[in-house]
Tab-separated table of C-alpha atoms and ligand atoms in Angstrom:
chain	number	residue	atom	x	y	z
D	262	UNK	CA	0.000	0.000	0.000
D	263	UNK	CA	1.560	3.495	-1.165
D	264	UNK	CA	0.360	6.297	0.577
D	265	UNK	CA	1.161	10.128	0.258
D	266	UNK	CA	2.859	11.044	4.147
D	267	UNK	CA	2.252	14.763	5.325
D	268	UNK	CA	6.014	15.379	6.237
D	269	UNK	CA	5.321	19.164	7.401
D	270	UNK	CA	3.760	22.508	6.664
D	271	UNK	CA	4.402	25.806	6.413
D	272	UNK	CA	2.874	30.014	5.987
D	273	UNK	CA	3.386	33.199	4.871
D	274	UNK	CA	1.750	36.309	5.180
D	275	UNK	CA	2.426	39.736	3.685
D	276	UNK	CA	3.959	42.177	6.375
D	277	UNK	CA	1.110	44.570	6.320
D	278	UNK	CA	-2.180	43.822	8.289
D	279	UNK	CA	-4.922	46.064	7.565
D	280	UNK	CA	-7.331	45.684	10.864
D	281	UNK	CA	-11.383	46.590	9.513
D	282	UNK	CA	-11.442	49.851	11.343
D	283	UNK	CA	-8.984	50.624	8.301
D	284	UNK	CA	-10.601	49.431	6.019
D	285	UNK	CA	-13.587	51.354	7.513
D	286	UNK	CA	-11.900	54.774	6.755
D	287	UNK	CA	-11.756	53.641	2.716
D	288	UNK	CA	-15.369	52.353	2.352
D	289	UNK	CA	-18.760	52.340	3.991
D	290	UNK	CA	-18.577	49.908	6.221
D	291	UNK	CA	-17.838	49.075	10.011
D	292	UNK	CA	-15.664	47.037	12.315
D	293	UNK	CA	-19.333	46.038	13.962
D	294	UNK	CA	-20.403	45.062	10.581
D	295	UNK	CA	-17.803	42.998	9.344
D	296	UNK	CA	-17.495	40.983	12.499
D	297	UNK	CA	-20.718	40.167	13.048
D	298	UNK	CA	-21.659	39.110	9.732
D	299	UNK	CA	-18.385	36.872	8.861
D	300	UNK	CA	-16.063	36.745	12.268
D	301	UNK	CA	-13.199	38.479	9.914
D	302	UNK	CA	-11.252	40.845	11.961
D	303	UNK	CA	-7.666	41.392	10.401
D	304	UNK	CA	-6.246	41.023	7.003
D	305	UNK	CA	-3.188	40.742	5.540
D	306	UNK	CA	-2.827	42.675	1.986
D	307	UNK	CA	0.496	42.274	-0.308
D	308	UNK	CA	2.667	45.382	-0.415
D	309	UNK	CA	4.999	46.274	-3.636
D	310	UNK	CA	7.274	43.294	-4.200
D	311	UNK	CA	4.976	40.745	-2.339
D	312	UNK	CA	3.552	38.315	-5.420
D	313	UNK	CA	1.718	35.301	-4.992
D	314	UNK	CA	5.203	33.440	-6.383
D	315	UNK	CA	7.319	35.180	-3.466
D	316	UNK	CA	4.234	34.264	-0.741
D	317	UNK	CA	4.419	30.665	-2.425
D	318	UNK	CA	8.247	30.299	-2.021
D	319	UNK	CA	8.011	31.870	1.972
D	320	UNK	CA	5.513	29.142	2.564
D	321	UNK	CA	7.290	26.267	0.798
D	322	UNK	CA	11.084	27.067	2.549
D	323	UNK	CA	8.960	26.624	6.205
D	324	UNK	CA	7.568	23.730	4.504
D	325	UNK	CA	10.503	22.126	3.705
D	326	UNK	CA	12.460	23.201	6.753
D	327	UNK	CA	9.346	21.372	9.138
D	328	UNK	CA	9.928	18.453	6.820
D	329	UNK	CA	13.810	18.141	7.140
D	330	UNK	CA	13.733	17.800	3.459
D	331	UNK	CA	16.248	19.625	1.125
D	332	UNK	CA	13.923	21.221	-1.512
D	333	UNK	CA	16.589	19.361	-4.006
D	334	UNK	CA	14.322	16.288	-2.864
D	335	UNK	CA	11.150	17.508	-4.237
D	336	UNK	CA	10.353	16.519	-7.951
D	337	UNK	CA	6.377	17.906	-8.224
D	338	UNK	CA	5.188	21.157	-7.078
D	339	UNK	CA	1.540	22.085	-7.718
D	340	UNK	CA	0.615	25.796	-7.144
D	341	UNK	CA	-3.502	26.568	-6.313
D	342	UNK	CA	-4.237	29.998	-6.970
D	343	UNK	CA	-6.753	32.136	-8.990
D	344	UNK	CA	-4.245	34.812	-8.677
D	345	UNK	CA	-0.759	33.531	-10.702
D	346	UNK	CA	2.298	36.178	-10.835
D	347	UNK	CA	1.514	36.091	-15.121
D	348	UNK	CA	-1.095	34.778	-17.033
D	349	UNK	CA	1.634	32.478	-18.001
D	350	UNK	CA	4.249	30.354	-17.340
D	351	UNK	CA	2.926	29.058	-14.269
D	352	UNK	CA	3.450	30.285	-10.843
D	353	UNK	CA	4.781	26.982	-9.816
D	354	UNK	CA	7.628	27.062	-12.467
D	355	UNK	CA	9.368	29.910	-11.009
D	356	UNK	CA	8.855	28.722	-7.024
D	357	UNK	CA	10.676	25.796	-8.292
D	358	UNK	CA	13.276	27.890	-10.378
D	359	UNK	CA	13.365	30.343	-6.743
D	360	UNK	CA	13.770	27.189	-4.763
D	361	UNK	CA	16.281	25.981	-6.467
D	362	UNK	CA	15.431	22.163	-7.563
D	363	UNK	CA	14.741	22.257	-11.669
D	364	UNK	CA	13.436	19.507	-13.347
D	365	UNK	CA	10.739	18.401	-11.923
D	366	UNK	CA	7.258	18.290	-12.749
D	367	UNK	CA	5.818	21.780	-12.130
D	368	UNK	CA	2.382	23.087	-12.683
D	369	UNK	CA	-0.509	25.648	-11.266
D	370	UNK	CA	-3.756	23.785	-10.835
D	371	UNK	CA	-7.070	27.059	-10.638
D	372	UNK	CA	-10.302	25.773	-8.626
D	373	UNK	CA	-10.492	28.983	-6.542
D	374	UNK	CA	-11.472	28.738	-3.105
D	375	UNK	CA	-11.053	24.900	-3.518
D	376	UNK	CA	-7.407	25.049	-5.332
D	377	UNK	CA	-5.444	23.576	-2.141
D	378	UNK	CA	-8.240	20.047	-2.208
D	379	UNK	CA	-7.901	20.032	-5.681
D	380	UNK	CA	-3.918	20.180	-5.807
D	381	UNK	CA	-3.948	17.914	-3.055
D	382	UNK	CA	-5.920	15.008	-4.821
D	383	UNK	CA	-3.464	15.768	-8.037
D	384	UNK	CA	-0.569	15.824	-5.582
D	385	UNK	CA	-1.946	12.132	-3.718
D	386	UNK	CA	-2.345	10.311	-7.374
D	387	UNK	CA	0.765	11.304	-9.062
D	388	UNK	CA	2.259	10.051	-5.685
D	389	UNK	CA	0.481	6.572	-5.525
D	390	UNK	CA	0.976	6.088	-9.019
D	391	UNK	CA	4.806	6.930	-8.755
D	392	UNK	CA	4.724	9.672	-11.026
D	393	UNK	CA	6.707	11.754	-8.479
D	394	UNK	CA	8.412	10.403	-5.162
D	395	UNK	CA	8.131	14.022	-3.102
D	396	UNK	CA	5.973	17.167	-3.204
D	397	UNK	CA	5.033	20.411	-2.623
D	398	UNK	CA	1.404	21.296	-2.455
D	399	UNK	CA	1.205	24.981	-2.251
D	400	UNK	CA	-1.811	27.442	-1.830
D	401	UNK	CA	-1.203	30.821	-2.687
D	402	UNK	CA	-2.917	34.204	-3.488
D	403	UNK	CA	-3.161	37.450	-3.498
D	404	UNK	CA	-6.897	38.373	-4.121
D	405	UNK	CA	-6.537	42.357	-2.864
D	406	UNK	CA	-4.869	42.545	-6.257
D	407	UNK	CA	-8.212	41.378	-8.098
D	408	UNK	CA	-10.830	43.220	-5.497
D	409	UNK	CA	-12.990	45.757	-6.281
D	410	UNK	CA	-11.933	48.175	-3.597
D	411	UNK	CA	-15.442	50.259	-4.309
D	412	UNK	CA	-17.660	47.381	-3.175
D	413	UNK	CA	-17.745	47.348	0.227
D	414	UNK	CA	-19.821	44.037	-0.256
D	415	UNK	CA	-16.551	41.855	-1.315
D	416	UNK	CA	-13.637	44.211	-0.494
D	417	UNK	CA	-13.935	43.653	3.881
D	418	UNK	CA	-13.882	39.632	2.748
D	419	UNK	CA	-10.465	38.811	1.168
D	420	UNK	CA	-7.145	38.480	2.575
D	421	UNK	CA	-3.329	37.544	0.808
D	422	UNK	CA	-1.309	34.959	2.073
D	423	UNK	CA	0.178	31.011	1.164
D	424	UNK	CA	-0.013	28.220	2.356
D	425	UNK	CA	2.265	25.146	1.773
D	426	UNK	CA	2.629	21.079	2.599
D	427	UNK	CA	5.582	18.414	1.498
D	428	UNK	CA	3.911	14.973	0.999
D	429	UNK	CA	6.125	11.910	0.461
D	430	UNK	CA	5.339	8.701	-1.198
D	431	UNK	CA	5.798	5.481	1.518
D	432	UNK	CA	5.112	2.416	1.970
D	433	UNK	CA	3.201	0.604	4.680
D	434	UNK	CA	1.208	-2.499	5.129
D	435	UNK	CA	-0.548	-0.775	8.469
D	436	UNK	CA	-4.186	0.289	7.813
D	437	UNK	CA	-3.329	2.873	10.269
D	438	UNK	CA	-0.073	4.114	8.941
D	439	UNK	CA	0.302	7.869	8.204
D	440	UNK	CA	-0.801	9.369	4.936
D	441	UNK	CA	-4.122	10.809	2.651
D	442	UNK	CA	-6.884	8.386	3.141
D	443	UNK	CA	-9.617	9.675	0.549
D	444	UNK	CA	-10.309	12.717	-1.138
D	445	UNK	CA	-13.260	13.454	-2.677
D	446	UNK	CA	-13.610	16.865	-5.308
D	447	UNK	CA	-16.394	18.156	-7.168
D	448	UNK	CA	-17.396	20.879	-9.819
D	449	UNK	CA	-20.782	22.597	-10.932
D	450	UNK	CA	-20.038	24.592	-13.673
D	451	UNK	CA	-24.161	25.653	-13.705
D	452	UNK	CA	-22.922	28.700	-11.079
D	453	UNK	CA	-20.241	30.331	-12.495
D	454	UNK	CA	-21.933	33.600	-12.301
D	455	UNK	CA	-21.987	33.458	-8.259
D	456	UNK	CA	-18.650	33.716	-8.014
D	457	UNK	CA	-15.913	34.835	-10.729
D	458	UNK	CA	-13.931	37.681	-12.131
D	459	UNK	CA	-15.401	39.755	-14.787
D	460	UNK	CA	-12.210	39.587	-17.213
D	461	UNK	CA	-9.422	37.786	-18.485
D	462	UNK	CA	-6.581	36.727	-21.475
D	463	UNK	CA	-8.697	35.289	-23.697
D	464	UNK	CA	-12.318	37.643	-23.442
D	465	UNK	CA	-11.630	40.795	-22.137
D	466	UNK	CA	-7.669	40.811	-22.589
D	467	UNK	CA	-7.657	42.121	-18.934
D	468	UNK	CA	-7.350	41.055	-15.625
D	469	UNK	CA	-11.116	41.869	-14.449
D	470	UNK	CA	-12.044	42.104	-10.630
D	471	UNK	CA	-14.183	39.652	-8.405
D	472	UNK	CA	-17.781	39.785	-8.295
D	473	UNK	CA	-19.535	37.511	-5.973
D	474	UNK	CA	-23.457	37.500	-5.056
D	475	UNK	CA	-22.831	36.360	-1.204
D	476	UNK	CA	-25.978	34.947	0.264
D	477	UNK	CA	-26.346	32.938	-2.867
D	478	UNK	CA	-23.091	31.496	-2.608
D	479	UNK	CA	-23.449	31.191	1.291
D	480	UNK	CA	-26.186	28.642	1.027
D	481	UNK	CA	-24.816	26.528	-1.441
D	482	UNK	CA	-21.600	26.454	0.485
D	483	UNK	CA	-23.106	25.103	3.755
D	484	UNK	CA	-25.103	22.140	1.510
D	485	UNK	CA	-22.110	21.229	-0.537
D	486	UNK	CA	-19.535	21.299	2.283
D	487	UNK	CA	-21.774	19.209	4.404
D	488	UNK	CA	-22.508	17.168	1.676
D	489	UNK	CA	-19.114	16.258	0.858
D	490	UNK	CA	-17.636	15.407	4.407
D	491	UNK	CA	-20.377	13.015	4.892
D	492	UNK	CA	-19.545	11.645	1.160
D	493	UNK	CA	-15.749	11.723	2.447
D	494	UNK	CA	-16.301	10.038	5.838
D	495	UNK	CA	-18.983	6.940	4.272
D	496	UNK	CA	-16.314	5.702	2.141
D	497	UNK	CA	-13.488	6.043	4.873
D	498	UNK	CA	-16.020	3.999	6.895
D	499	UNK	CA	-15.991	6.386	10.135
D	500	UNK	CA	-18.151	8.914	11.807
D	501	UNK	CA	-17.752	12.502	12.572
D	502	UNK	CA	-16.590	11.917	16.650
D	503	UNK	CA	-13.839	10.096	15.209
D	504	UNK	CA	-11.913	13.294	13.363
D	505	UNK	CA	-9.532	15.256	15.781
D	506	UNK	CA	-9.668	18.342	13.982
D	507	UNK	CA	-12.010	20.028	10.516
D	508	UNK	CA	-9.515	22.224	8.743
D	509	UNK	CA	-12.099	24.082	6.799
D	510	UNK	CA	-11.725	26.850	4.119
D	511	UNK	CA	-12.039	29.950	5.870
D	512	UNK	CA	-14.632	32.177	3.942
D	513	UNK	CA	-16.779	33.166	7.146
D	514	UNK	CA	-17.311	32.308	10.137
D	515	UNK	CA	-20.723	31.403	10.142
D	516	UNK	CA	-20.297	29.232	7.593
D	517	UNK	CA	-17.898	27.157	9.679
D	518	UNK	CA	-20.652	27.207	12.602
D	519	UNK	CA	-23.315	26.239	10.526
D	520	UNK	CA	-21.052	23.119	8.285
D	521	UNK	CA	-20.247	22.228	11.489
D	522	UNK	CA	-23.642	22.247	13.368
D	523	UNK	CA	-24.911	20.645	10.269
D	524	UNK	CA	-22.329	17.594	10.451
D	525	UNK	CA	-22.884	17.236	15.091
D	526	UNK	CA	-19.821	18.121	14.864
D	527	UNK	CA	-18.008	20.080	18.194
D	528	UNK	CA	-16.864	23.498	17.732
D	529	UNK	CA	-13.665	23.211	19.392
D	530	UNK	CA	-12.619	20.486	16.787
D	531	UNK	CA	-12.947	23.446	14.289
D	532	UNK	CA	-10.145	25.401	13.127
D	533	UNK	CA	-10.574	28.787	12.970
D	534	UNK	CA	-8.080	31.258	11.516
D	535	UNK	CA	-11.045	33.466	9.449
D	536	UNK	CA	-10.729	35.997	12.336
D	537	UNK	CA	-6.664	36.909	11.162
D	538	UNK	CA	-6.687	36.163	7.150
D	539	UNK	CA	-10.073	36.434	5.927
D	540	UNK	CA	-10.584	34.297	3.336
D	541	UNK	CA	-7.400	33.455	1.295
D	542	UNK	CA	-9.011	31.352	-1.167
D	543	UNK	CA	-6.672	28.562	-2.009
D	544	UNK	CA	-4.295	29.522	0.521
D	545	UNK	CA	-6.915	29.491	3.274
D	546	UNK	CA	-6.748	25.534	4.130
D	547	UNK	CA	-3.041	25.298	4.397
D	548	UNK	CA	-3.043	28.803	6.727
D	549	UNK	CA	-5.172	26.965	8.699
D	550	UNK	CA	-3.524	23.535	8.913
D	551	UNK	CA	-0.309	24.916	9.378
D	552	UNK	CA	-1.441	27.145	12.399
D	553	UNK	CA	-3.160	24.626	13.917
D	554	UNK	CA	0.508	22.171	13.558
D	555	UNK	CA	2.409	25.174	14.649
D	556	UNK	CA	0.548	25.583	17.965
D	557	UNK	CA	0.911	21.803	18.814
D	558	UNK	CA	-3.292	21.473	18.730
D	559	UNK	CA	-2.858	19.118	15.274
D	560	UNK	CA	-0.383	16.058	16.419
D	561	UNK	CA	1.386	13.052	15.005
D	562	UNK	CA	-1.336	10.145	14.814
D	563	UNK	CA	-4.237	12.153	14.479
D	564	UNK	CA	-7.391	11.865	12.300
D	565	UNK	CA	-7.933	15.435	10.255
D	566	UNK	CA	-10.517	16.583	7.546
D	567	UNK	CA	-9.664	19.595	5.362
D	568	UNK	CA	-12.606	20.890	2.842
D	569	UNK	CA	-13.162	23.707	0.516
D	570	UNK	CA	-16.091	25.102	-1.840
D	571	UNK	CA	-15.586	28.397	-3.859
D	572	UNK	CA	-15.440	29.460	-7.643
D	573	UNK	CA	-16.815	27.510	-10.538
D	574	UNK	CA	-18.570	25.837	-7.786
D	575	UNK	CA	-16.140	23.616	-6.953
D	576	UNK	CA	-16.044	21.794	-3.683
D	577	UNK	CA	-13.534	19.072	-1.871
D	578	UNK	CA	-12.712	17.317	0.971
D	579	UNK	CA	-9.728	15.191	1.556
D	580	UNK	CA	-8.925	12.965	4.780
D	581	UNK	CA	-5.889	12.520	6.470
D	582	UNK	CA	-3.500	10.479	8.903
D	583	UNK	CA	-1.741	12.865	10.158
V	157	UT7	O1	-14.583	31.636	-0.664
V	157	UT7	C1	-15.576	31.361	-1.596
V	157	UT7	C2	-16.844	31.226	-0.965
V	157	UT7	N1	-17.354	32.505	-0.530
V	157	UT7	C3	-18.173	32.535	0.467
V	157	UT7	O2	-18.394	31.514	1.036
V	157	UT7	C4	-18.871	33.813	0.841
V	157	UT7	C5	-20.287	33.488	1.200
V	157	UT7	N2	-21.114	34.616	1.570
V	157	UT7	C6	-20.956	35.314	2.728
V	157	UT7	O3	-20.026	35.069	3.468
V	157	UT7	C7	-21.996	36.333	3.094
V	157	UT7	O4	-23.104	36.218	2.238
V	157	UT7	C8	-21.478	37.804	3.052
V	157	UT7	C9	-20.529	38.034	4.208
V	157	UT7	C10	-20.789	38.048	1.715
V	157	UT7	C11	-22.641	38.793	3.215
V	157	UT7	O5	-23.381	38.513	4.373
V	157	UT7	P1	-24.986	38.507	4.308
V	157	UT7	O6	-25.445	38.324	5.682
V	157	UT7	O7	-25.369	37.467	3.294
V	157	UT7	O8	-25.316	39.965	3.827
V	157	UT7	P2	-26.047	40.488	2.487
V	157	UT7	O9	-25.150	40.329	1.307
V	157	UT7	O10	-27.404	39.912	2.402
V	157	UT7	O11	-26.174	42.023	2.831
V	157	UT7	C12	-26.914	42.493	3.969
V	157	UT7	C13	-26.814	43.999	4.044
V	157	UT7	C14	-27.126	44.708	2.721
V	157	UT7	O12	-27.843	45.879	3.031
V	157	UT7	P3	-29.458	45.927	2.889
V	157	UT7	O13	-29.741	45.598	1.459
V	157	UT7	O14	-29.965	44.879	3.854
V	157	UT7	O15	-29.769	47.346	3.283
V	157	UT7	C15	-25.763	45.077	2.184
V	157	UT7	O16	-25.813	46.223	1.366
V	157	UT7	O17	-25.470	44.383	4.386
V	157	UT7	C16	-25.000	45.369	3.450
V	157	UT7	N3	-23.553	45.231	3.316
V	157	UT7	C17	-22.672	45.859	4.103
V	157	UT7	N4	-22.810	46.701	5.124
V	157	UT7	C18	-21.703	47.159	5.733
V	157	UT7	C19	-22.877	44.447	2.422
V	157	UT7	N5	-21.544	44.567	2.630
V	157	UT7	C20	-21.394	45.426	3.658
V	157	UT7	C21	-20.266	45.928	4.330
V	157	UT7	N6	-20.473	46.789	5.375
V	157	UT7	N7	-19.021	45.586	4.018
């Protein structure tokens, strides 16, 4: 049995945080506002010279360092992000050029708010199948750069940031032994006009900004989440009280509440991390995870469940042996 080992994590977060009452003083909105309806607090927004490629390689050197692993080692890196440095080559080509280990396979993977589940099911087969012995999974964005800084209604939601894992091919003959146990992904390409970006190469020859209708996506979020953790946890054969920890996609807060209510599930098995980033799209998941690791509450041995639903729709949820 080959399975794909989490070996260690890593973040990184641009140096400037812009708290809401800041944001308050550029639009009409309020600290009272923002926190109440989505639990956001603090952002972090990229400054000149941050770039979703430099966020991506910050993340990916703590990886690598948590892991023990030279970044020589690694033959596949997979970048998520809606928001690549240029339209092309991809964003992953030059982290691995930046890191230093040419050669491998190298390649951007765009599901939006669900880029880090989808790269991580890529990441899990090309492992099993011995495509690639040792990767880097990598979410990474920088959304203030496609916001809409006029409406107040999706400018207070959206944070930069990156978020990075190294997963290692092993194998064991232990049911129990360390590594991805199932992921599960999906797409509904009947909503695109929820959630997406009013331009790009190959329409309007520009970059276009995010447009979202909220409550619309809200509700869908909560059913499809919900619906794919219990898809993920049937086939894995196990029930919610035996997870240690949901690493969810931090879009809002009450979103996480109501997945989680939804699902019995406890709320201080949830990890939370909306309050500091807002929502980082694909880099929101591995924020998470690697907070969570970095403050000792995620531990060797343990059961955890990441999941993610944004753009497209697409939706995921992947579980794993920690
Ligand atoms: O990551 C991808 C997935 N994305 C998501 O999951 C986002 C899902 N959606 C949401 O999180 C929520 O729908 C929002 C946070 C975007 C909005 O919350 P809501 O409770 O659904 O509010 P709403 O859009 O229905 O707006 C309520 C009111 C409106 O005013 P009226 O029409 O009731 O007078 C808005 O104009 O709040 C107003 N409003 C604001 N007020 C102050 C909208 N944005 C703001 C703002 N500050 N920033």
């Amino acid at each position: 049995m080959r399975r794909s080992v989490l070996l260690g994590t890593g973040s990184a977060l641009p140096e400037r945080a812009v708290s809401n009452l800041e944001l308050a003083e550029q639009v009409d909105t309020s600290d009272e506002w923002i926190v109440e309806r989505t639990g956001i607090r603090n952002r972090h927004i990229a400054g000149e010279g941050e770039t979703t490629g430099s966020l991506a390689v910050a993340a990916a050197r703590q990886a690598l360092a948590a892991a023990g692993i030279e970044a020589k080692a690694i033959d596949l890196i997979i970048v998520a992000t809606a928001t690549p440095d240029q339209t092309f080559p991809a964003t992953a080509t030059s982290v691995q050029h930046m890191l230093g280990c040419n050669g491998g396979i190298a390649f951007d993977v765009a599901a939006v708010c669900s880029g880090f589940l989808y790269a991580l099911g890529v990441a899990d087969s090309m492992l099993r199948t011995g495509m690639a012995t040792r990767a880097l999974v990598i979410g990474a964005e920088t959304f203030s750069r496609i916001l809409d800084w006029e409406d107040r209604a999706t400018c207070v939601l959206f944070g930069d940031g990156a978020g990075a894992i190294v997963l290692e091919a092993r194998n064991s003959d232990d049911a129990d032994a360390p590594g991805v146990l199932v992921t599960k992904l999906h797409a509904d390409g009947a909503y695109n006009e929820l959630l997406y970006v009013d331009g790009g190469p190959a329409t309007t020859g520009t970059v276009g900004k995010l447009r979202m209708k909220g409550r619309e996506v809200f509700r869908h979020a909560v059913t499809n989440l919900s619906d794919v953790l219990r898809e993920t946890l049937d086939e894995a054969g196990i029930e919610v009280s035996d997870l240690d920890w949901l690493v969810p996609h931090q879009a809002n807060g009450r979103i996480l509440d109501a997945t989680a209510r939804k699902l019995r599930m406890a709320p201080e098995k949830v990890v939370v991390t909306v309050d500091r980033h807002a929502n980082t799209s694909a880099a929101s998941v591995p924020l998470a995870l690697d907070a969570a690791v970095r403050d000792g509450r995620i531990k060797p041995g343990q059961l955890i469940m990441l999941e993610a639903m944004g753009g497209g729709f697409t939706w995921g949820a992947s579980l794993i042996r920690v």
